[in-house]
Tab-separated table of C-alpha atoms in Angstrom:
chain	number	residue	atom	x	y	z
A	84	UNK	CA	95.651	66.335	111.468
A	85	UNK	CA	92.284	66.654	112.144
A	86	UNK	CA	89.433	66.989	109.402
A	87	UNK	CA	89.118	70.690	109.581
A	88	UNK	CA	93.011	70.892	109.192
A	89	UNK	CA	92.454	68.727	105.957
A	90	UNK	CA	89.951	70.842	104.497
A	91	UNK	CA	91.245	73.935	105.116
A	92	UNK	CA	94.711	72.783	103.662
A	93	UNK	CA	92.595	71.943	100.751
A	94	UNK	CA	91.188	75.058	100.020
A	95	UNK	CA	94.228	76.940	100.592
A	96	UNK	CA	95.866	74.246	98.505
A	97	UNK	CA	93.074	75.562	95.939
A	98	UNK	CA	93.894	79.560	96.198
A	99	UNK	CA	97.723	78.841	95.959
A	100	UNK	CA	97.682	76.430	93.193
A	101	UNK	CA	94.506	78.103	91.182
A	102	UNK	CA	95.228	81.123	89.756
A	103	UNK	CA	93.106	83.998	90.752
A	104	UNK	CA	91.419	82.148	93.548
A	105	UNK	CA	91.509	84.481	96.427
A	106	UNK	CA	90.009	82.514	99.481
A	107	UNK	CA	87.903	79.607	99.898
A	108	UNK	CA	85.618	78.273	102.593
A	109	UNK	CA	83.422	75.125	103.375
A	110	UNK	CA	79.980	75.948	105.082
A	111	UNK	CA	77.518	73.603	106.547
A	112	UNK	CA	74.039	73.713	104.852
A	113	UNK	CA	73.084	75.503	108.432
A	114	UNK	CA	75.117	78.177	107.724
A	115	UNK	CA	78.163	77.237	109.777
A	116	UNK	CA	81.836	77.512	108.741
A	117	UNK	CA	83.510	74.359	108.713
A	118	UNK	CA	86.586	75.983	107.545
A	119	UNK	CA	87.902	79.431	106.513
A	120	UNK	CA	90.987	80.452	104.499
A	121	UNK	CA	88.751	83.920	104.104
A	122	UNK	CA	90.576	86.829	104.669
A	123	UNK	CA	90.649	88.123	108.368
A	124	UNK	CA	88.790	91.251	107.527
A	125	UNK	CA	85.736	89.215	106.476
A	126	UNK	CA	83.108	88.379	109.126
A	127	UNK	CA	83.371	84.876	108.790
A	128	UNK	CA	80.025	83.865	110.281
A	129	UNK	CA	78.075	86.637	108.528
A	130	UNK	CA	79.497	84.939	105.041
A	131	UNK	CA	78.789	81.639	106.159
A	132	UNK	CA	74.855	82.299	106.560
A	133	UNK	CA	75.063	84.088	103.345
A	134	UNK	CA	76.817	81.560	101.226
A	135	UNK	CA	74.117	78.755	102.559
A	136	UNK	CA	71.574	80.646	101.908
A	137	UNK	CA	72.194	81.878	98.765
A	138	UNK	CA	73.309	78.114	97.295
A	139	UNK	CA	69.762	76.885	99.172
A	140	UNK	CA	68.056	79.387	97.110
A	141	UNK	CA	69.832	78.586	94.019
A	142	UNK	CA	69.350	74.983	94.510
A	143	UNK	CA	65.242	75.850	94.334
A	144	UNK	CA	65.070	78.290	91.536
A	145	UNK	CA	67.116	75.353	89.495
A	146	UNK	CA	64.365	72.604	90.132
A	147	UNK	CA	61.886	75.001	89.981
A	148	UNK	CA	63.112	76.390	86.466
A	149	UNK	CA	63.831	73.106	85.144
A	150	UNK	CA	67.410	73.841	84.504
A	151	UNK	CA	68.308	69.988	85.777
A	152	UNK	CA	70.562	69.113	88.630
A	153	UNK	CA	72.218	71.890	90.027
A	154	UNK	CA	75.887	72.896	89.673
A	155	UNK	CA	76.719	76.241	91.066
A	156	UNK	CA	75.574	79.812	92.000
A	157	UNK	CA	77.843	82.372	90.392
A	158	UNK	CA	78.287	86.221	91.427
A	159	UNK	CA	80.239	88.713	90.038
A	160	UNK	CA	80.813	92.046	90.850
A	161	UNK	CA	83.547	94.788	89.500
A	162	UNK	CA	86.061	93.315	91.412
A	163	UNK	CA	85.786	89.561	91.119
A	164	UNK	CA	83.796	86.451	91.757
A	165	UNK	CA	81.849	84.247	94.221
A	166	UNK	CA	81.241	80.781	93.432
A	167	UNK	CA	79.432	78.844	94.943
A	168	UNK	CA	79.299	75.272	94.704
A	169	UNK	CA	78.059	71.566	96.478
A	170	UNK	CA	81.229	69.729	98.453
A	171	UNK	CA	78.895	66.734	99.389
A	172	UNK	CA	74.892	66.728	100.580
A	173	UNK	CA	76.002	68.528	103.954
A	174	UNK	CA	78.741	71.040	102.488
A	175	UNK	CA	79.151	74.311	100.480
A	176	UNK	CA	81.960	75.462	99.150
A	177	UNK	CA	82.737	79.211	98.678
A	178	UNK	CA	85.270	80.509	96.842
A	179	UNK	CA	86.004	83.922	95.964
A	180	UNK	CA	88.556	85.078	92.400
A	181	UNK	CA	89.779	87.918	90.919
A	182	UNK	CA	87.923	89.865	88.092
A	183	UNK	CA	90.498	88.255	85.370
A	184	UNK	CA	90.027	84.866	86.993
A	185	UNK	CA	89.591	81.821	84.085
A	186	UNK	CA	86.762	80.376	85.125
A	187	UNK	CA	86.949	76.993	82.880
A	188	UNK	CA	90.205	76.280	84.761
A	189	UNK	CA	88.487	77.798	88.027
A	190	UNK	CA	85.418	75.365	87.757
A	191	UNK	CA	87.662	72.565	87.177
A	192	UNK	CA	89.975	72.587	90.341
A	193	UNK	CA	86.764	74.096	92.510
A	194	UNK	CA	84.951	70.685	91.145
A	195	UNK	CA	88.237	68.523	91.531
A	196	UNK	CA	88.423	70.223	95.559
A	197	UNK	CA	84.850	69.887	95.993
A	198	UNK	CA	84.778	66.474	95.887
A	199	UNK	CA	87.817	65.683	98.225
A	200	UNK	CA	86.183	68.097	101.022
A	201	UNK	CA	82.627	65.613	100.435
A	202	UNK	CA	84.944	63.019	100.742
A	203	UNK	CA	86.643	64.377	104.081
A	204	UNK	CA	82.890	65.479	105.283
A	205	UNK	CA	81.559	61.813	104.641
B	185	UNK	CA	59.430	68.307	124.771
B	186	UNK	CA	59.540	70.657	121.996
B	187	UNK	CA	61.248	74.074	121.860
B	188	UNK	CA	57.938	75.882	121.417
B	189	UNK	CA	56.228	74.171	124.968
B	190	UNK	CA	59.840	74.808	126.306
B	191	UNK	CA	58.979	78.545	125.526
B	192	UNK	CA	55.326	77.928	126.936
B	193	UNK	CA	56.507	77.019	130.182
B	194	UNK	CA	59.472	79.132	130.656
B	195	UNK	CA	56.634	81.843	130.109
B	196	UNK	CA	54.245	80.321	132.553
B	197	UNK	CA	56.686	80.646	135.282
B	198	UNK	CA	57.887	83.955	134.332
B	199	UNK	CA	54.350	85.553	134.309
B	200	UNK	CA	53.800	83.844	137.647
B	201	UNK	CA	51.126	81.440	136.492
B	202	UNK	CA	50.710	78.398	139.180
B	203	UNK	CA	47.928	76.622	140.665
B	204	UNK	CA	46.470	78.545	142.229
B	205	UNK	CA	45.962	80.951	139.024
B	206	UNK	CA	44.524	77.243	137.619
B	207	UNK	CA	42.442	77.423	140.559
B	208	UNK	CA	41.083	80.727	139.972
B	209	UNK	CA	40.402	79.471	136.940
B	210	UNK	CA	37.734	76.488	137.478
B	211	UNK	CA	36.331	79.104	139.883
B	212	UNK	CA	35.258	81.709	136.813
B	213	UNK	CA	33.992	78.276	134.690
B	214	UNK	CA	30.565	78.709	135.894
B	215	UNK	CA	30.860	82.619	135.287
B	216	UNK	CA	31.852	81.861	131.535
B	217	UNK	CA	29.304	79.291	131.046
B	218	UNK	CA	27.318	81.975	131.762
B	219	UNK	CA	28.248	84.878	129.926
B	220	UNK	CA	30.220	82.825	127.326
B	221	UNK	CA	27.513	82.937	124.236
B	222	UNK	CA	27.105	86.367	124.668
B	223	UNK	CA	31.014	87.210	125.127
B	224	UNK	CA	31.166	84.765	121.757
B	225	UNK	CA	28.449	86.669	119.643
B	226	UNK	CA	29.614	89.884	120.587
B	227	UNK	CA	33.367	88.632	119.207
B	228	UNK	CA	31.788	87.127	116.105
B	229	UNK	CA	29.644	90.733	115.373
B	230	UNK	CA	32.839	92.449	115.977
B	231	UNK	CA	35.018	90.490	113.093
B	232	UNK	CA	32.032	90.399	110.920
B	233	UNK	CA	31.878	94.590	110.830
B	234	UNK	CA	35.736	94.493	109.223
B	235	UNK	CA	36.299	92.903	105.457
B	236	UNK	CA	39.463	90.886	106.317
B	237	UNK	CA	37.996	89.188	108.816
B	238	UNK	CA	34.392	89.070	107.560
B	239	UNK	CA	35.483	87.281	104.695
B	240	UNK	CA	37.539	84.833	106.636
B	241	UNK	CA	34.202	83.579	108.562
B	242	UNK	CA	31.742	83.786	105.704
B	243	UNK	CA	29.376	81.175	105.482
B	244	UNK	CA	30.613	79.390	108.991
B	245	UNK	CA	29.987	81.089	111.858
B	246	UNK	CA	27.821	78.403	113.578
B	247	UNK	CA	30.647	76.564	113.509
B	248	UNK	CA	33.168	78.643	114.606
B	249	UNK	CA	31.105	79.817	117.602
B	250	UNK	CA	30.881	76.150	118.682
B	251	UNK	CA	34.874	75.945	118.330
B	252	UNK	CA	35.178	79.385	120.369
B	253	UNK	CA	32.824	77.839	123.201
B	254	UNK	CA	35.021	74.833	123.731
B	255	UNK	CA	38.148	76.716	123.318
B	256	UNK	CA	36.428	78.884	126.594
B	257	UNK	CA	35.521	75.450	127.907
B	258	UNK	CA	38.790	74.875	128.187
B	259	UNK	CA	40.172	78.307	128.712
B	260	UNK	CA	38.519	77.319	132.425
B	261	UNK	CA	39.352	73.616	132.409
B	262	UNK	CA	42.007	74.017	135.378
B	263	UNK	CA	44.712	72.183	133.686
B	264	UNK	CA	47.637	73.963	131.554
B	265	UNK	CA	50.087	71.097	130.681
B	266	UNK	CA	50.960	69.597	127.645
B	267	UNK	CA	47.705	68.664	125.631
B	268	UNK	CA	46.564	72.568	126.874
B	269	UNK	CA	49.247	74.059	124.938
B	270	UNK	CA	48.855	71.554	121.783
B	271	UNK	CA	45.586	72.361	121.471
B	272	UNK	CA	46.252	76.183	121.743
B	273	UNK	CA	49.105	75.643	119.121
B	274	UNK	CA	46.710	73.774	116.402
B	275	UNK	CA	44.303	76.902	117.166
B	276	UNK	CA	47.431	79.137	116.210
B	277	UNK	CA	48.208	77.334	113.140
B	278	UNK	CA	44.537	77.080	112.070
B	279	UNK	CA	44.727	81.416	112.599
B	280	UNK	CA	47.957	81.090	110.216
B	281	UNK	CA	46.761	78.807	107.475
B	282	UNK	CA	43.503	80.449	106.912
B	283	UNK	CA	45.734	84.087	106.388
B	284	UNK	CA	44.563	85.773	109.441
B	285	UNK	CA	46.449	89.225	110.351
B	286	UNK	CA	48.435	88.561	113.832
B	287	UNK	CA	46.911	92.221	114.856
B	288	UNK	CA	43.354	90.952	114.333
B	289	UNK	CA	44.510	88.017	117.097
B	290	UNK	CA	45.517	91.081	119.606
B	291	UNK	CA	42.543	93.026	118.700
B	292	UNK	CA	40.825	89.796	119.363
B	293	UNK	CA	42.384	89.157	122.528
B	294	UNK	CA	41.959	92.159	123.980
B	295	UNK	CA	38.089	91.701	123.587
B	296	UNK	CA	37.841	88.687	125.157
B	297	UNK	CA	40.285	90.648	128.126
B	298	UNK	CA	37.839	93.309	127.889
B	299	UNK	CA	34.536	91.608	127.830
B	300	UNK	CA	35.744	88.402	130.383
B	301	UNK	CA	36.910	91.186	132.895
B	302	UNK	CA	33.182	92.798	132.674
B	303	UNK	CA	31.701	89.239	133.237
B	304	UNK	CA	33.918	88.774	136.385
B	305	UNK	CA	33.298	92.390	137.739
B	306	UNK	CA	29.454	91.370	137.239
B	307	UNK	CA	29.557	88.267	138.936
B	308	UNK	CA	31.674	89.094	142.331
B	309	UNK	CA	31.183	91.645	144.566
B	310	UNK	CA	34.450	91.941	146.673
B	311	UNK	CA	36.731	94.149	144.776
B	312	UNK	CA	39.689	92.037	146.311
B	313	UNK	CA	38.332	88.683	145.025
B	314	UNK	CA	37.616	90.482	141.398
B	315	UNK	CA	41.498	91.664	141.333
B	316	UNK	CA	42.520	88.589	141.540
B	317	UNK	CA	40.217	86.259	139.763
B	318	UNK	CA	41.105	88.960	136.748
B	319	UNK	CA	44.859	88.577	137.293
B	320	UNK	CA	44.660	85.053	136.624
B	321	UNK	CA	42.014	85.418	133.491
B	322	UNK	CA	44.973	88.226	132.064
B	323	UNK	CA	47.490	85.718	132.506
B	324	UNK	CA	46.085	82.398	131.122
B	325	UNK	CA	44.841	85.243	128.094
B	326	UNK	CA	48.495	85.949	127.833
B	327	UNK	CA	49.599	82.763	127.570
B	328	UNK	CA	47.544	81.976	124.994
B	329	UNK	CA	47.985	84.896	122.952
B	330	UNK	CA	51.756	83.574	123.510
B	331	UNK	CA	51.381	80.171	121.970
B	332	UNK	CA	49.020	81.696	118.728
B	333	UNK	CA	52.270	84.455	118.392
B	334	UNK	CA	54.332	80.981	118.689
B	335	UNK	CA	52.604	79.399	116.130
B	336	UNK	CA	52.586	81.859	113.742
B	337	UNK	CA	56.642	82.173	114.255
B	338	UNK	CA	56.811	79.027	113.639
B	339	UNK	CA	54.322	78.574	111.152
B	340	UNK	CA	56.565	81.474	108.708
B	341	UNK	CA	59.592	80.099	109.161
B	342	UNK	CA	58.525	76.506	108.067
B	343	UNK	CA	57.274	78.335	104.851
B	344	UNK	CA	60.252	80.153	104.321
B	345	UNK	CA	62.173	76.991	104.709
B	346	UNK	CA	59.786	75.249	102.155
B	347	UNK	CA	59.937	78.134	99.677
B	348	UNK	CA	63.597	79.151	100.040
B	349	UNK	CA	65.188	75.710	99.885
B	350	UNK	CA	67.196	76.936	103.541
B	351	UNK	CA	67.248	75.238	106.656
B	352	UNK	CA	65.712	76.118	109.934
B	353	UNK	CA	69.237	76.140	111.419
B	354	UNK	CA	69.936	78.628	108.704
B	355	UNK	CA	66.996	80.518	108.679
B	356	UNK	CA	67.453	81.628	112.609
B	357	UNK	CA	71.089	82.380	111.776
B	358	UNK	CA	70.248	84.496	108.880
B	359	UNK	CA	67.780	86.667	111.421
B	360	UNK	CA	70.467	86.454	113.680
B	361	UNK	CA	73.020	88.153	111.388
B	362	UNK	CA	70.570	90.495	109.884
């Protein structure tokens, strides 16, 4: 299996064993998909850019605000959530819940995932 | 080689610029050396009459005249390689850092097209010669309007990289989706 087989069987590991976890994808800091389990009516390369950038931004504002290291970017709209989170120096990791999601649990298995994709990437 | 004198050479061949536009070129040194000063103080009275570039030369235009002569010096040096184009790219980054307008370097440009065309029509009397000594002034103009427009390009996107926290890579990809 090659390494982008193992990560994406992570991350759809992640939406079938994490309740409320929609779809999941690991991005190069670039803005390049490394793997998709994102829906096919999602542009995947569009969401990609977006994800790095956003988590690049989010990265600066935390140093710049002092909030210490950082840990994720969080979005939610009426429908759900986007997190967004570090797998590794190289690697983001964007997942997307449900509006009732439980996002202690959520952060824990995104956390647990994130760092077996950083150590796949390595 | 880097991407941006990639750029400046894909550009030279696409405008047509060869040696024998270089060799036009040392031909009009003499005419330059002559009418340079005056070219270079009418320039200078020209950015002085508007406030965002009057306030960008305050207090050093000595100076700057002697940079504008050498950068004519060289405008008619013959040679268009490498050091050329670094040279014109620290000029371009210089226009950047100091928060010059990019339409103040076309307005710019086109008085130096304006005023080095007048110099050549003064100097030559064959109408045939002045067509083409001016083709080859236009073009090496061009070119160098090219590298300042490269500079500032690059120039943003390095501050948007430092500011935003993204990645070149990312940066071009974000325009790209856009």
């Amino acid at each position: 299996m090659s390494r982008a087989e193992q990560i994406v069987k992570l991350i759809k590991t992640l939406s079938t064993n994490t309740p409320d976890v929609e779809a999941a994808a690991v991005i190069d800091n670039d803005g390049l998909m490394i793997a998709s389990a994102l829906s096919q009516d999602m542009d995947d390369d569009s969401v990609a850019a977006m994800s790095a950038a956003l988590l690049g931004l989010g990265e600066r504002i935390t140093g710049e605000l002092e909030r210490g290291e950082f840990e994720l970017v969080m979005v939610r709209g009426d429908q759900g959530y986007l997190i967004l989170t570090r797998c590794g120096d190289e690697a983001v990791m964007a997942v997307l819940t449900g509006k009732k999601a439980k996002l202690g649990l959520i952060f824990l298995d995104v956390t647990r995932t994130g760092k077996e994709v950083a150590r796949l990437l390595a | 080689m880097t991407p941006a004198y990639q750029t400046y050479e894909r550009m030279k061949a696409f405008v047509g610029f060869d040696d024998a536009d270089a060799g036009r070129l040392r031909r009009l040194a003499p005419v330059f050396a002559k009418h340079g000063a005056t070219i270079t103080d009418g320039f200078y009275a020209t950015l002085e009459q508007y406030p965002e570039t009057a306030k960008l030369i305050e207090g050093r235009v000595d100076a700057l005249k002697a940079t504008h002569h050498r950068w004519m010096q060289e405008l008619f040096s013959g040679s268009y390689e490498q050091e050329y184009f670094d040279n014109r790219m620290r000029i371009g980054v210089a226009h950047v850092r100091i928060g010059l307008d990019p339409m103040f370097v076309e307005g710019v440009m086109s008085y130096l097209r304006t005023a080095g065309l007048l110099a050549i029509r003064e100097e030559f009397a064959d109408a045939e010669e002045v067509s083409v000594l001016a083709g080859s002034y236009v073009k090496v103009l061009d070119l160098d309007l090219l590298v300042i427009n490269l500079a500032y390009g690059d120039e943003r996107l390095d501050r948007l990289t430092r500011f935003t926290g993204m990645s070149r890579k990312l940066l071009e990809r974000c325009i790209v989706h856009g």
